[in-house]
PDB file of C-alpha atoms in Angstrom:
ATOM      1  CA  MET G   1       9.097  49.626 -15.286  1.00 88.00           C
ATOM      2  CA  LYS G   2       5.957  50.978 -14.292  1.00 89.00           C
ATOM      3  CA  ILE G   3       3.792  52.009 -16.737  1.00 90.00           C
ATOM      4  CA  SER G   4       2.981  55.730 -15.269  1.00 89.00           C
ATOM      5  CA  ALA G   5       6.933  56.288 -16.150  1.00 89.00           C
ATOM      6  CA  ALA G   6       6.456  54.798 -19.775  1.00 91.00           C
ATOM      7  CA  LEU G   7       3.652  56.954 -20.768  1.00 93.00           C
ATOM      8  CA  ALA G   8       5.062  60.005 -19.276  1.00 91.00           C
ATOM      9  CA  ILE G   9       6.309  61.362 -22.495  1.00 93.00           C
ATOM     10  CA  LEU G  10       2.610  61.692 -23.354  1.00 93.00           C
ATOM     11  CA  GLN G  11       2.350  64.720 -21.575  1.00 93.00           C
ATOM     12  CA  ASP G  12       5.448  66.241 -23.137  1.00 91.00           C
ATOM     13  CA  LEU G  13       4.163  65.660 -26.647  1.00 92.00           C
ATOM     14  CA  ARG G  14       0.514  67.219 -25.496  1.00 93.00           C
ATOM     15  CA  PHE G  15       2.768  70.639 -24.524  1.00 92.00           C
ATOM     16  CA  ALA G  16       4.627  70.476 -27.385  1.00 92.00           C
ATOM     17  CA  ILE G  17       1.645  70.194 -29.688  1.00 92.00           C
ATOM     18  CA  GLN G  18       0.008  72.586 -27.709  1.00 93.00           C
ATOM     19  CA  ALA G  19       2.679  74.956 -28.390  1.00 92.00           C
ATOM     20  CA  ALA G  20       3.974  74.648 -31.866  1.00 94.00           C
ATOM     21  CA  PHE G  21       0.736  73.183 -34.086  1.00 94.00           C
ATOM     22  CA  VAL G  22      -0.475  76.340 -34.736  1.00 96.00           C
ATOM     23  CA  PRO G  23       2.244  78.214 -35.401  1.00 94.00           C
ATOM     24  CA  THR G  24       3.768  75.745 -37.687  1.00 95.00           C
ATOM     25  CA  VAL G  25       0.640  75.383 -39.574  1.00 95.00           C
ATOM     26  CA  VAL G  26       0.236  79.061 -40.321  1.00 96.00           C
ATOM     27  CA  ALA G  27       4.049  79.056 -41.526  1.00 94.00           C
ATOM     28  CA  VAL G  28       2.926  76.124 -43.755  1.00 95.00           C
ATOM     29  CA  LEU G  29       0.342  78.064 -45.217  1.00 95.00           C
ATOM     30  CA  LYS G  30       2.457  81.024 -45.694  1.00 95.00           C
ATOM     31  CA  SER G  31       4.726  79.242 -47.553  1.00 95.00           C
ATOM     32  CA  PRO G  32       2.990  76.304 -49.165  1.00 94.00           C
ATOM     33  CA  LEU G  33       6.211  74.443 -50.654  1.00 94.00           C
ATOM     34  CA  LEU G  34       7.136  73.495 -46.995  1.00 92.00           C
ATOM     35  CA  ILE G  35       4.888  70.625 -47.795  1.00 91.00           C
ATOM     36  CA  ILE G  36       7.611  69.169 -49.695  1.00 92.00           C
ATOM     37  CA  GLN G  37      10.465  69.940 -47.144  1.00 90.00           C
ATOM     38  CA  PRO G  38       9.385  68.348 -44.005  1.00 87.00           C
ATOM     39  CA  HIS G  39      12.393  68.692 -42.568  1.00 84.00           C
ATOM     40  CA  GLU G  40      11.952  72.197 -42.393  1.00 89.00           C
ATOM     41  CA  ILE G  41       8.806  71.544 -41.229  1.00 90.00           C
ATOM     42  CA  SER G  42      10.131  69.962 -38.086  1.00 88.00           C
ATOM     43  CA  ARG G  43      12.602  72.551 -37.830  1.00 90.00           C
ATOM     44  CA  ILE G  44      10.089  75.440 -37.521  1.00 93.00           C
ATOM     45  CA  PHE G  45       7.958  72.892 -34.893  1.00 92.00           C
ATOM     46  CA  MET G  46      11.150  72.568 -32.899  1.00 92.00           C
ATOM     47  CA  SER G  47      11.790  76.383 -32.826  1.00 93.00           C
ATOM     48  CA  HIS G  48       8.383  76.748 -31.239  1.00 93.00           C
ATOM     49  CA  VAL G  49       8.583  74.005 -28.747  1.00 92.00           C
ATOM     50  CA  TRP G  50      12.185  75.398 -27.767  1.00 93.00           C
ATOM     51  CA  LYS G  51      10.472  78.432 -26.554  1.00 92.00           C
ATOM     52  CA  LEU G  52       8.566  76.775 -24.182  1.00 90.00           C
ATOM     53  CA  PHE G  53      10.756  73.935 -22.929  1.00 91.00           C
ATOM     54  CA  GLY G  54      14.638  75.448 -23.714  1.00 94.00           C
ATOM     55  CA  ASN G  55      14.599  77.491 -20.643  1.00 95.00           C
ATOM     56  CA  GLY G  56      13.096  74.429 -18.072  1.00 94.00           C
ATOM     57  CA  VAL G  57      15.344  71.919 -19.921  1.00 94.00           C
ATOM     58  CA  ASP G  58      18.456  74.211 -18.990  1.00 96.00           C
ATOM     59  CA  GLU G  59      17.435  74.607 -15.430  1.00 95.00           C
ATOM     60  CA  ASN G  60      17.207  70.838 -14.960  1.00 93.00           C
ATOM     61  CA  GLY G  61      20.495  70.488 -16.213  1.00 95.00           C
ATOM     62  CA  ARG G  62      21.747  73.447 -14.108  1.00 95.00           C
ATOM     63  CA  PRO G  63      23.798  71.471 -11.156  1.00 94.00           C
ATOM     64  CA  VAL G  64      25.233  69.539 -14.088  1.00 95.00           C
ATOM     65  CA  LYS G  65      26.508  72.048 -16.181  1.00 96.00           C
ATOM     66  CA  GLU G  66      27.582  74.277 -13.645  1.00 94.00           C
ATOM     67  CA  GLN G  67      30.488  71.847 -12.881  1.00 93.00           C
ATOM     68  CA  LEU G  68      31.210  70.209 -16.091  1.00 96.00           C
ATOM     69  CA  ILE G  69      30.999  73.518 -18.553  1.00 97.00           C
ATOM     70  CA  ARG G  70      32.657  76.189 -16.251  1.00 93.00           C
ATOM     71  CA  ALA G  71      35.264  73.882 -15.137  1.00 93.00           C
ATOM     72  CA  ASN G  72      36.599  72.706 -18.458  1.00 96.00           C
ATOM     73  CA  SER G  73      35.720  75.652 -20.718  1.00 97.00           C
ATOM     74  CA  HIS G  74      38.553  77.757 -21.957  1.00 97.00           C
ATOM     75  CA  GLY G  75      39.914  79.494 -25.623  1.00 98.00           C
ATOM     76  CA  VAL G  76      37.644  78.583 -28.380  1.00 98.00           C
ATOM     77  CA  VAL G  77      34.575  76.921 -27.331  1.00 98.00           C
ATOM     78  CA  LEU G  78      32.645  75.057 -30.048  1.00 98.00           C
ATOM     79  CA  ASP G  79      28.936  74.372 -28.602  1.00 98.00           C
ATOM     80  CA  ILE G  80      27.402  71.692 -30.930  1.00 98.00           C
ATOM     81  CA  GLY G  81      23.697  72.261 -31.364  1.00 96.00           C
ATOM     82  CA  ALA G  82      23.692  75.324 -29.382  1.00 97.00           C
ATOM     83  CA  GLY G  83      19.994  75.419 -29.383  1.00 95.00           C
ATOM     84  CA  HIS G  84      19.193  79.054 -27.825  1.00 97.00           C
ATOM     85  CA  GLY G  85      22.553  79.308 -26.315  1.00 97.00           C
ATOM     86  CA  HIS G  86      21.921  78.094 -22.690  1.00 97.00           C
ATOM     87  CA  THR G  87      25.514  77.064 -22.774  1.00 98.00           C
ATOM     88  CA  VAL G  88      26.797  80.211 -22.763  1.00 97.00           C
ATOM     89  CA  LEU G  89      25.543  81.152 -19.392  1.00 97.00           C
ATOM     90  CA  TYR G  90      27.943  78.845 -17.635  1.00 97.00           C
ATOM     91  CA  LEU G  91      31.154  80.053 -19.668  1.00 97.00           C
ATOM     92  CA  ASP G  92      33.780  82.367 -17.657  1.00 95.00           C
ATOM     93  CA  PRO G  93      34.288  85.596 -20.242  1.00 94.00           C
ATOM     94  CA  ILE G  94      38.030  85.750 -19.052  1.00 95.00           C
ATOM     95  CA  ALA G  95      38.766  81.984 -19.874  1.00 97.00           C
ATOM     96  CA  VAL G  96      36.752  81.985 -23.193  1.00 98.00           C
ATOM     97  CA  THR G  97      38.148  83.609 -25.808  1.00 98.00           C
ATOM     98  CA  LYS G  98      35.270  82.844 -28.268  1.00 98.00           C
ATOM     99  CA  TYR G  99      32.078  81.326 -28.114  1.00 98.00           C
ATOM    100  CA  VAL G 100      31.150  79.487 -31.398  1.00 98.00           C
ATOM    101  CA  ALA G 101      27.587  78.538 -31.198  1.00 98.00           C
ATOM    102  CA  LEU G 102      26.927  75.794 -33.695  1.00 98.00           C
ATOM    103  CA  GLU G 103      22.971  75.702 -35.043  1.00 97.00           C
ATOM    104  CA  PRO G 104      21.526  74.644 -38.116  1.00 95.00           C
ATOM    105  CA  ASN G 105      18.109  75.772 -37.179  1.00 94.00           C
ATOM    106  CA  ALA G 106      18.165  79.364 -38.291  1.00 95.00           C
ATOM    107  CA  LEU G 107      15.351  80.268 -36.248  1.00 95.00           C
ATOM    108  CA  MET G 108      17.514  79.644 -33.163  1.00 96.00           C
ATOM    109  CA  HIS G 109      19.799  82.282 -33.611  1.00 97.00           C
ATOM    110  CA  SER G 110      18.183  85.386 -32.809  1.00 97.00           C
ATOM    111  CA  GLU G 111      17.875  83.651 -29.590  1.00 97.00           C
ATOM    112  CA  ILE G 112      21.762  82.826 -29.300  1.00 98.00           C
ATOM    113  CA  ARG G 113      22.552  86.358 -29.936  1.00 97.00           C
ATOM    114  CA  THR G 114      20.451  87.767 -27.131  1.00 97.00           C
ATOM    115  CA  LEU G 115      21.675  85.562 -24.589  1.00 97.00           C
ATOM    116  CA  ALA G 116      25.322  85.306 -25.950  1.00 98.00           C
ATOM    117  CA  ALA G 117      25.217  88.985 -25.213  1.00 97.00           C
ATOM    118  CA  THR G 118      24.232  89.007 -21.830  1.00 96.00           C
ATOM    119  CA  LYS G 119      27.779  87.600 -21.146  1.00 96.00           C
ATOM    120  CA  GLY G 120      29.396  89.707 -23.088  1.00 96.00           C
ATOM    121  CA  PHE G 121      29.885  87.601 -26.265  1.00 98.00           C
ATOM    122  CA  THR G 122      28.835  89.483 -29.641  1.00 97.00           C
ATOM    123  CA  GLU G 123      29.677  89.064 -33.066  1.00 97.00           C
ATOM    124  CA  GLU G 124      30.739  93.178 -33.205  1.00 97.00           C
ATOM    125  CA  ALA G 125      33.255  92.300 -30.218  1.00 96.00           C
ATOM    126  CA  GLY G 126      34.439  89.207 -32.326  1.00 96.00           C
ATOM    127  CA  ASN G 127      33.848  86.624 -29.450  1.00 97.00           C
ATOM    128  CA  LEU G 128      30.714  85.112 -30.783  1.00 98.00           C
ATOM    129  CA  ALA G 129      30.503  83.335 -34.132  1.00 98.00           C
ATOM    130  CA  ILE G 130      26.666  81.270 -35.294  1.00 98.00           C
ATOM    131  CA  LEU G 131      27.731  78.505 -37.825  1.00 98.00           C
ATOM    132  CA  PRO G 132      24.263  77.756 -39.438  1.00 97.00           C
ATOM    133  CA  TYR G 133      25.786  74.060 -40.186  1.00 96.00           C
ATOM    134  CA  GLY G 134      24.660  70.535 -38.771  1.00 94.00           C
ATOM    135  CA  ALA G 135      27.385  68.851 -37.200  1.00 96.00           C
ATOM    136  CA  GLU G 136      28.133  66.376 -40.005  1.00 96.00           C
ATOM    137  CA  HIS G 137      29.115  69.299 -42.104  1.00 96.00           C
ATOM    138  CA  VAL G 138      32.647  69.093 -40.985  1.00 97.00           C
ATOM    139  CA  SER G 139      34.408  70.798 -43.914  1.00 97.00           C
ATOM    140  CA  LEU G 140      32.155  73.610 -43.427  1.00 98.00           C
ATOM    141  CA  ILE G 141      32.874  73.906 -39.930  1.00 98.00           C
ATOM    142  CA  VAL G 142      36.820  73.545 -40.501  1.00 98.00           C
ATOM    143  CA  SER G 143      36.547  76.327 -42.914  1.00 98.00           C
ATOM    144  CA  ALA G 144      34.586  78.841 -41.189  1.00 97.00           C
ATOM    145  CA  LEU G 145      36.989  78.277 -38.045  1.00 97.00           C
ATOM    146  CA  GLY G 146      39.863  79.335 -40.242  1.00 96.00           C
ATOM    147  CA  GLY G 147      41.426  75.877 -40.466  1.00 97.00           C
ATOM    148  CA  PRO G 148      41.651  72.519 -38.885  1.00 97.00           C
ATOM    149  CA  ASN G 149      42.175  71.720 -35.066  1.00 98.00           C
ATOM    150  CA  THR G 150      41.401  75.170 -33.871  1.00 98.00           C
ATOM    151  CA  VAL G 151      38.993  74.572 -30.623  1.00 98.00           C
ATOM    152  CA  ASP G 152      39.916  74.334 -27.546  1.00 98.00           C
ATOM    153  CA  THR G 153      36.705  73.045 -25.959  1.00 98.00           C
ATOM    154  CA  MET G 154      33.980  71.212 -27.721  1.00 98.00           C
ATOM    155  CA  ILE G 155      30.858  70.815 -25.525  1.00 98.00           C
ATOM    156  CA  SER G 156      27.635  69.142 -26.460  1.00 97.00           C
ATOM    157  CA  ILE G 157      24.745  69.079 -24.372  1.00 97.00           C
ATOM    158  CA  LEU G 158      21.817  67.379 -25.280  1.00 96.00           C
ATOM    159  CA  THR G 159      22.471  67.473 -29.298  1.00 95.00           C
ATOM    160  CA  LEU G 160      24.193  64.123 -29.888  1.00 95.00           C
ATOM    161  CA  CYS G 161      20.686  62.347 -29.864  1.00 94.00           C
ATOM    162  CA  SER G 162      19.790  64.116 -32.866  1.00 93.00           C
ATOM    163  CA  ILE G 163      22.627  64.432 -35.378  1.00 92.00           C
ATOM    164  CA  PRO G 164      22.927  61.831 -38.767  1.00 87.00           C
ATOM    165  CA  ASP G 165      25.436  59.274 -38.574  1.00 91.00           C
ATOM    166  CA  PRO G 166      26.654  60.145 -35.268  1.00 93.00           C
ATOM    167  CA  GLU G 167      29.612  57.587 -34.531  1.00 94.00           C
ATOM    168  CA  ARG G 168      31.279  59.175 -37.903  1.00 95.00           C
ATOM    169  CA  THR G 169      30.150  62.570 -37.341  1.00 96.00           C
ATOM    170  CA  LEU G 170      31.940  62.238 -33.892  1.00 95.00           C
ATOM    171  CA  ASP G 171      35.203  60.940 -34.965  1.00 96.00           C
ATOM    172  CA  ALA G 172      35.359  63.566 -37.855  1.00 97.00           C
ATOM    173  CA  LEU G 173      34.712  66.361 -35.400  1.00 97.00           C
ATOM    174  CA  VAL G 174      37.385  65.194 -32.908  1.00 97.00           C
ATOM    175  CA  ARG G 175      39.938  64.409 -35.441  1.00 97.00           C
ATOM    176  CA  ASN G 176      39.251  67.747 -37.246  1.00 98.00           C
ATOM    177  CA  VAL G 177      38.187  70.266 -35.279  1.00 98.00           C
ATOM    178  CA  LEU G 178      39.437  70.013 -31.885  1.00 98.00           C
ATOM    179  CA  LYS G 179      42.790  70.729 -30.803  1.00 98.00           C
ATOM    180  CA  PRO G 180      45.344  68.014 -29.140  1.00 98.00           C
ATOM    181  CA  GLY G 181      44.882  68.506 -25.737  1.00 98.00           C
ATOM    182  CA  GLY G 182      41.622  69.893 -26.278  1.00 98.00           C
ATOM    183  CA  ILE G 183      38.795  68.843 -23.903  1.00 98.00           C
ATOM    184  CA  PHE G 184      35.202  67.719 -24.854  1.00 98.00           C
ATOM    185  CA  VAL G 185      32.365  67.330 -22.400  1.00 98.00           C
ATOM    186  CA  PHE G 186      28.990  66.232 -23.169  1.00 98.00           C
ATOM    187  CA  TYR G 187      25.577  66.000 -21.090  1.00 97.00           C
ATOM    188  CA  GLU G 188      23.525  63.588 -23.284  1.00 97.00           C
ATOM    189  CA  HIS G 189      20.296  61.535 -22.297  1.00 96.00           C
ATOM    190  CA  VAL G 190      20.961  58.152 -23.741  1.00 97.00           C
ATOM    191  CA  LEU G 191      19.906  54.332 -23.886  1.00 97.00           C
ATOM    192  CA  SER G 192      19.217  52.711 -20.442  1.00 96.00           C
ATOM    193  CA  HIS G 193      21.168  50.116 -19.448  1.00 94.00           C
ATOM    194  CA  ARG G 194      17.868  48.249 -18.159  1.00 95.00           C
ATOM    195  CA  ASP G 195      16.032  46.383 -20.701  1.00 96.00           C
ATOM    196  CA  ASP G 196      12.567  47.649 -19.550  1.00 95.00           C
ATOM    197  CA  VAL G 197      13.464  51.084 -20.068  1.00 96.00           C
ATOM    198  CA  ALA G 198      15.441  50.783 -22.961  1.00 96.00           C
ATOM    199  CA  TRP G 199      12.307  48.981 -24.792  1.00 96.00           C
ATOM    200  CA  TRP G 200      10.387  51.944 -23.858  1.00 96.00           C
ATOM    201  CA  GLN G 201      12.829  54.234 -25.406  1.00 97.00           C
ATOM    202  CA  ARG G 202      12.855  52.296 -28.821  1.00 97.00           C
ATOM    203  CA  PHE G 203       9.235  52.211 -28.813  1.00 96.00           C
ATOM    204  CA  TRP G 204       8.799  56.020 -28.691  1.00 96.00           C
ATOM    205  CA  THR G 205      11.599  56.894 -30.626  1.00 96.00           C
ATOM    206  CA  PRO G 206       9.926  56.846 -34.336  1.00 94.00           C
ATOM    207  CA  VAL G 207       7.340  59.398 -32.870  1.00 91.00           C
ATOM    208  CA  TRP G 208       9.753  61.213 -31.040  1.00 91.00           C
ATOM    209  CA  LYS G 209      12.199  61.899 -33.659  1.00 89.00           C
ATOM    210  CA  HIS G 210       9.661  63.168 -36.233  1.00 83.00           C
ATOM    211  CA  ALA G 211       8.006  65.774 -33.793  1.00 80.00           C
ATOM    212  CA  PHE G 212      11.553  67.102 -32.271  1.00 86.00           C
ATOM    213  CA  ASP G 213      13.691  67.248 -35.360  1.00 84.00           C
ATOM    214  CA  GLY G 214      15.501  63.960 -35.240  1.00 88.00           C
ATOM    215  CA  CYS G 215      16.032  63.577 -31.456  1.00 92.00           C
ATOM    216  CA  ARG G 216      16.204  60.271 -30.631  1.00 95.00           C
ATOM    217  CA  LEU G 217      15.732  58.335 -27.055  1.00 96.00           C
ATOM    218  CA  ASP G 218      17.630  55.200 -27.986  1.00 96.00           C
ATOM    219  CA  ARG G 219      21.233  56.037 -28.636  1.00 96.00           C
ATOM    220  CA  PRO G 220      24.185  54.873 -26.388  1.00 96.00           C
ATOM    221  CA  THR G 221      26.289  58.033 -27.013  1.00 96.00           C
ATOM    222  CA  HIS G 222      28.221  57.532 -23.993  1.00 96.00           C
ATOM    223  CA  VAL G 223      29.644  54.179 -25.459  1.00 96.00           C
ATOM    224  CA  TRP G 224      30.318  55.347 -28.567  1.00 96.00           C
ATOM    225  CA  VAL G 225      32.289  58.367 -27.184  1.00 97.00           C
ATOM    226  CA  ALA G 226      34.318  56.522 -24.748  1.00 96.00           C
ATOM    227  CA  LYS G 227      35.355  53.496 -27.201  1.00 95.00           C
ATOM    228  CA  MET G 228      36.961  56.262 -29.721  1.00 96.00           C
ATOM    229  CA  ASP G 229      40.512  56.114 -29.998  1.00 95.00           C
ATOM    230  CA  ALA G 230      41.251  59.628 -29.360  1.00 97.00           C
ATOM    231  CA  TRP G 231      41.493  60.042 -25.993  1.00 98.00           C
ATOM    232  CA  LYS G 232      44.284  60.478 -23.484  1.00 97.00           C
ATOM    233  CA  GLU G 233      42.039  60.943 -20.696  1.00 97.00           C
ATOM    234  CA  ALA G 234      38.394  59.700 -20.799  1.00 97.00           C
ATOM    235  CA  SER G 235      35.492  59.647 -17.762  1.00 97.00           C
ATOM    236  CA  VAL G 236      31.760  58.953 -17.697  1.00 97.00           C
ATOM    237  CA  TRP G 237      29.407  59.386 -15.056  1.00 96.00           C
ATOM    238  CA  SER G 238      25.480  59.384 -14.106  1.00 94.00           C
ATOM    239  CA  LYS G 239      23.338  62.668 -13.192  1.00 93.00           C
ATOM    240  CA  ASP G 240      23.234  62.976  -9.575  1.00 90.00           C
ATOM    241  CA  GLY G 241      19.677  61.588  -8.144  1.00 89.00           C
ATOM    242  CA  GLU G 242      18.164  60.606 -11.280  1.00 91.00           C
ATOM    243  CA  GLU G 243      15.966  57.886 -11.235  1.00 88.00           C
ATOM    244  CA  GLU G 244      16.777  54.782 -13.574  1.00 87.00           C
ATOM    245  CA  GLU G 245      12.956  54.248 -14.650  1.00 89.00           C
ATOM    246  CA  HIS G 246      12.992  57.519 -16.772  1.00 88.00           C
ATOM    247  CA  LEU G 247      13.153  57.522 -20.473  1.00 94.00           C
ATOM    248  CA  PHE G 248      15.293  60.569 -20.500  1.00 94.00           C
ATOM    249  CA  TRP G 249      18.275  58.960 -18.874  1.00 93.00           C
ATOM    250  CA  HIS G 250      21.608  60.933 -18.675  1.00 96.00           C
ATOM    251  CA  ARG G 251      25.035  60.331 -18.840  1.00 97.00           C
ATOM    252  CA  VAL G 252      28.185  63.226 -18.552  1.00 97.00           C
ATOM    253  CA  GLY G 253      31.386  62.767 -19.867  1.00 97.00           C
ATOM    254  CA  ARG G 254      34.768  64.659 -19.958  1.00 98.00           C
ATOM    255  CA  PHE G 255      37.712  63.342 -22.324  1.00 98.00           C
ATOM    256  CA  VAL G 256      40.505  64.706 -23.440  1.00 98.00           C
ATOM    257  CA  LYS G 257      42.077  64.240 -26.869  1.00 98.00           C
ATOM    258  CA  LYS G 258      45.615  62.883 -27.373  1.00 97.00           C
TER     259      LYS G 258
END
């Protein structure tokens, strides 16, 4: 692997620090008790980072998401780790009856509301719900949705890299939230199949996960999903045109529950 590709991540870290360090410090100075809540500090930092990176990251994945999300989303849609709610831009308001944004970082919620409203999804209209839970809080999600197996489409866009205990969480979400016959789609950066790239992904993960609210570069998410005994249809493919010497190596998947 070229050293330039291995170290390219440093530029992202520099931009993130430039954008988020000062406002994060200001937030801590205003609320000193945050010092004993490092996870909350990470969320504050990430909220400012995403204001800088969110639109660009969405644009980078647009060709994939235009086909993946629009073609497979219908009924009640659960967006796991919604961020600013960019997924809503790819939904058909006629086919989708409700957009449920699962986002534990409350600092992102105003952005979700603003973006969702541009597509006609609002809490007042009853076709938007924002749930302030992590993906691992499955019982709370089920309760908020009104019962088990009520979701027609479950979507994960660059989210499974950061959820705790991902294999168990995925199993619980699919088993308890998604309807039989429901569709799960993902677009995720994953552990590379190349040993040299994977080495650098593992090298940078301890730094990256602390800066970016738990995001890890070294998860073989596509493998975990594919091996689940829950699917009657399963397919995983690569992102067109993506270089293999890239620390953010993506896989795309579509699955239909038994």
